[in-house]
GROMACS .gro file of C-alpha atoms in nm:
model
  202
    1UNK     CA    1   0.661   1.351  -1.093
    2UNK     CA    2   0.638   1.411  -0.722
    3UNK     CA    3   0.498   1.169  -0.464
    4UNK     CA    4   0.349   1.322  -0.152
    5UNK     CA    5   0.388   1.064   0.122
    6UNK     CA    6   0.385   0.999   0.494
    7UNK     CA    7   0.640   0.744   0.619
    8UNK     CA    8   0.488   0.397   0.650
    9UNK     CA    9   0.141   0.510   0.537
   10UNK     CA   10  -0.038   0.358   0.238
   11UNK     CA   11   0.167   0.591   0.018
   12UNK     CA   12   0.456   0.350   0.076
   13UNK     CA   13   0.293   0.115  -0.177
   14UNK     CA   14   0.317   0.381  -0.448
   15UNK     CA   15   0.671   0.465  -0.343
   16UNK     CA   16   0.768   0.099  -0.384
   17UNK     CA   17   0.592   0.076  -0.721
   18UNK     CA   18   0.773   0.385  -0.852
   19UNK     CA   19   1.106   0.228  -0.763
   20UNK     CA   20   1.007  -0.113  -0.900
   21UNK     CA   21   0.913   0.059  -1.226
   22UNK     CA   22   1.246   0.240  -1.243
   23UNK     CA   23   1.081   0.580  -1.279
   24UNK     CA   24   1.225   0.918  -1.186
   25UNK     CA   25   1.034   1.103  -0.915
   26UNK     CA   26   1.070   1.341  -0.625
   27UNK     CA   27   0.946   1.284  -0.271
   28UNK     CA   28   0.778   1.533  -0.042
   29UNK     CA   29   0.682   1.432   0.310
   30UNK     CA   30   0.344   1.531   0.452
   31UNK     CA   31   0.253   1.579   0.817
   32UNK     CA   32  -0.104   1.453   0.820
   33UNK     CA   33  -0.181   1.614   1.156
   34UNK     CA   34  -0.094   1.967   1.043
   35UNK     CA   35  -0.166   1.905   0.671
   36UNK     CA   36   0.168   2.069   0.592
   37UNK     CA   37   0.433   1.940   0.355
   38UNK     CA   38   0.799   1.941   0.451
   39UNK     CA   39   0.848   2.256   0.240
   40UNK     CA   40   0.568   2.433   0.428
   41UNK     CA   41   0.294   2.403   0.166
   42UNK     CA   42  -0.069   2.349   0.264
   43UNK     CA   43  -0.125   1.991   0.155
   44UNK     CA   44  -0.502   2.042   0.126
   45UNK     CA   45  -0.436   2.273  -0.169
   46UNK     CA   46  -0.260   1.980  -0.339
   47UNK     CA   47  -0.509   1.710  -0.240
   48UNK     CA   48  -0.833   1.846  -0.099
   49UNK     CA   49  -0.905   1.504   0.056
   50UNK     CA   50  -0.618   1.576   0.294
   51UNK     CA   51  -0.455   1.235   0.286
   52UNK     CA   52  -0.172   1.057   0.106
   53UNK     CA   53  -0.080   0.935  -0.145
   54UNK     CA   54  -0.094   1.210  -0.401
   55UNK     CA   55   0.108   1.186  -0.719
   56UNK     CA   56   0.169   1.514  -0.894
   57UNK     CA   57   0.252   1.475  -1.260
   58UNK     CA   58   0.484   1.698  -1.459
   59UNK     CA   59   0.173   1.861  -1.609
   60UNK     CA   60   0.070   1.971  -1.259
   61UNK     CA   61  -0.226   1.734  -1.245
   62UNK     CA   62  -0.261   1.533  -0.925
   63UNK     CA   63  -0.372   1.172  -0.904
   64UNK     CA   64  -0.498   1.022  -0.578
   65UNK     CA   65  -0.610   0.684  -0.436
   66UNK     CA   66  -0.375   0.388  -0.410
   67UNK     CA   67  -0.571   0.156  -0.639
   68UNK     CA   68  -0.557   0.410  -0.921
   69UNK     CA   69  -0.206   0.546  -0.875
   70UNK     CA   70  -0.058   0.197  -0.856
   71UNK     CA   71  -0.207   0.101  -1.193
   72UNK     CA   72  -0.102   0.435  -1.342
   73UNK     CA   73   0.257   0.377  -1.230
   74UNK     CA   74   0.257   0.022  -1.364
   75UNK     CA   75   0.132   0.142  -1.701
   76UNK     CA   76   0.404   0.408  -1.724
   77UNK     CA   77   0.658   0.129  -1.767
   78UNK     CA   78   0.495  -0.189  -1.901
   79UNK     CA   79   0.836  -0.357  -1.933
   80UNK     CA   80   0.858  -0.372  -1.553
   81UNK     CA   81   0.560  -0.613  -1.563
   82UNK     CA   82   0.397  -0.470  -1.249
   83UNK     CA   83   0.047  -0.515  -1.396
   84UNK     CA   84  -0.101  -0.738  -1.665
   85UNK     CA   85  -0.205  -0.573  -1.993
   86UNK     CA   86  -0.514  -0.351  -1.982
   87UNK     CA   87  -0.826  -0.533  -2.093
   88UNK     CA   88  -0.696  -0.880  -2.008
   89UNK     CA   89  -0.869  -1.102  -1.754
   90UNK     CA   90  -0.546  -1.102  -1.555
   91UNK     CA   91  -0.572  -0.721  -1.529
   92UNK     CA   92  -0.918  -0.755  -1.379
   93UNK     CA   93  -0.778  -1.008  -1.134
   94UNK     CA   94  -0.524  -0.744  -1.032
   95UNK     CA   95  -0.802  -0.489  -0.989
   96UNK     CA   96  -0.995  -0.745  -0.784
   97UNK     CA   97  -0.700  -0.781  -0.547
   98UNK     CA   98  -0.644  -0.406  -0.526
   99UNK     CA   99  -1.010  -0.352  -0.438
  100UNK     CA  100  -1.000  -0.625  -0.174
  101UNK     CA  101  -0.685  -0.486  -0.013
  102UNK     CA  102  -0.825  -0.131  -0.015
  103UNK     CA  103  -1.170  -0.205   0.120
  104UNK     CA  104  -1.121  -0.511   0.338
  105UNK     CA  105  -0.764  -0.490   0.471
  106UNK     CA  106  -0.658  -0.125   0.447
  107UNK     CA  107  -0.993   0.004   0.577
  108UNK     CA  108  -1.011  -0.287   0.818
  109UNK     CA  109  -0.733  -0.126   1.018
  110UNK     CA  110  -0.926   0.202   1.056
  111UNK     CA  111  -1.069   0.136   1.407
  112UNK     CA  112  -0.717   0.053   1.528
  113UNK     CA  113  -0.581   0.389   1.416
  114UNK     CA  114  -0.858   0.579   1.593
  115UNK     CA  115  -0.770   0.634   1.960
  116UNK     CA  116  -1.137   0.704   2.031
  117UNK     CA  117  -1.245   0.357   1.917
  118UNK     CA  118  -1.409   0.159   2.199
  119UNK     CA  119  -1.230  -0.164   2.291
  120UNK     CA  120  -1.523  -0.367   2.155
  121UNK     CA  121  -1.485  -0.201   1.816
  122UNK     CA  122  -1.111  -0.267   1.817
  123UNK     CA  123  -1.160  -0.633   1.897
  124UNK     CA  124  -1.425  -0.666   1.628
  125UNK     CA  125  -1.185  -0.510   1.377
  126UNK     CA  126  -0.909  -0.753   1.477
  127UNK     CA  127  -1.146  -1.048   1.436
  128UNK     CA  128  -1.255  -0.925   1.095
  129UNK     CA  129  -0.895  -0.870   0.986
  130UNK     CA  130  -0.822  -1.227   1.092
  131UNK     CA  131  -1.087  -1.350   0.847
  132UNK     CA  132  -0.928  -1.143   0.571
  133UNK     CA  133  -0.587  -1.283   0.662
  134UNK     CA  134  -0.735  -1.635   0.632
  135UNK     CA  135  -0.848  -1.552   0.278
  136UNK     CA  136  -0.512  -1.406   0.178
  137UNK     CA  137  -0.324  -1.699   0.329
  138UNK     CA  138  -0.523  -1.947   0.122
  139UNK     CA  139  -0.377  -1.788  -0.191
  140UNK     CA  140  -0.026  -1.711  -0.067
  141UNK     CA  141   0.025  -2.060   0.073
  142UNK     CA  142   0.007  -2.185  -0.287
  143UNK     CA  143   0.204  -1.917  -0.473
  144UNK     CA  144   0.463  -1.647  -0.395
  145UNK     CA  145   0.260  -1.345  -0.509
  146UNK     CA  146  -0.106  -1.256  -0.537
  147UNK     CA  147  -0.116  -1.309  -0.914
  148UNK     CA  148   0.101  -1.619  -0.908
  149UNK     CA  149   0.471  -1.619  -0.992
  150UNK     CA  150   0.482  -1.253  -1.099
  151UNK     CA  151   0.520  -0.964  -0.854
  152UNK     CA  152   0.266  -0.686  -0.909
  153UNK     CA  153   0.158  -0.355  -0.761
  154UNK     CA  154  -0.098  -0.547  -0.556
  155UNK     CA  155   0.188  -0.711  -0.370
  156UNK     CA  156   0.339  -0.370  -0.295
  157UNK     CA  157   0.005  -0.261  -0.151
  158UNK     CA  158  -0.045  -0.574   0.057
  159UNK     CA  159   0.312  -0.558   0.189
  160UNK     CA  160   0.247  -0.202   0.302
  161UNK     CA  161  -0.077  -0.266   0.490
  162UNK     CA  162   0.048  -0.587   0.649
  163UNK     CA  163   0.332  -0.379   0.791
  164UNK     CA  164   0.077  -0.205   1.010
  165UNK     CA  165   0.029  -0.526   1.206
  166UNK     CA  166   0.362  -0.462   1.379
  167UNK     CA  167   0.258  -0.113   1.486
  168UNK     CA  168  -0.068  -0.243   1.634
  169UNK     CA  169   0.101  -0.548   1.788
  170UNK     CA  170  -0.103  -0.794   1.583
  171UNK     CA  171   0.066  -1.133   1.578
  172UNK     CA  172   0.079  -1.270   1.223
  173UNK     CA  173   0.235  -1.603   1.325
  174UNK     CA  174  -0.102  -1.784   1.289
  175UNK     CA  175  -0.069  -1.700   0.917
  176UNK     CA  176   0.278  -1.828   0.819
  177UNK     CA  177   0.203  -1.766   0.451
  178UNK     CA  178   0.166  -1.395   0.528
  179UNK     CA  179   0.486  -1.391   0.733
  180UNK     CA  180   0.670  -1.554   0.442
  181UNK     CA  181   0.511  -1.310   0.196
  182UNK     CA  182   0.633  -1.015   0.401
  183UNK     CA  183   0.981  -1.162   0.407
  184UNK     CA  184   0.987  -1.203   0.029
  185UNK     CA  185   0.859  -0.851  -0.017
  186UNK     CA  186   1.108  -0.697   0.224
  187UNK     CA  187   1.396  -0.867   0.043
  188UNK     CA  188   1.324  -0.686  -0.284
  189UNK     CA  189   1.580  -0.410  -0.357
  190UNK     CA  190   1.311  -0.154  -0.447
  191UNK     CA  191   1.135  -0.218  -0.117
  192UNK     CA  192   1.458  -0.177   0.077
  193UNK     CA  193   1.527   0.149  -0.106
  194UNK     CA  194   1.179   0.283  -0.030
  195UNK     CA  195   1.195   0.186   0.337
  196UNK     CA  196   1.532   0.354   0.374
  197UNK     CA  197   1.422   0.668   0.193
  198UNK     CA  198   1.124   0.700   0.431
  199UNK     CA  199   1.345   0.646   0.736
  200UNK     CA  200   1.172   0.321   0.828
  201UNK     CA  201   1.494   0.119   0.831
  202UNK     CA  202   1.857   0.219   0.871
   0.00000   0.00000   0.00000
């Protein structure tokens, strides 16, 4: 398998999951501005959507979208316990969290990434993210991970998008449960390995 990624982007969640699952994979960095991979390939020919992550399987097929790839990776090695069994209520709870992170938190950062966003739109986005952080904190103040005591691919995804708060200078101190969650996530060996491989830490 090969993961097409951009350092620190949402593809980091898949990178973490692959390492947590103990799977073998290659990495290829993508410059999203030029749509070129580090080997000079046109990334749009690999993923016509033009964004990461993209996971190319040994068959040549390419899977996209964090919510889907994360579950695919978890299912490749069920013994890693990164997702509850398919068909269980707990699995639907995982999917519920993945959908919330993708649509309410991940996409909630969109106006902050756009330099053309008016200041009013940026402030509205920050306010809305604060409401989402309130919701997440209510769960993470009671348990270490989104599904309870067990780490899952949803935690890898949330860890990744919460990392963007630093880049945009959003203070997470009003949500100590999220600060603690990030600390627990960062301490995991697979997370450290992924961050180092992407050049995000020394």
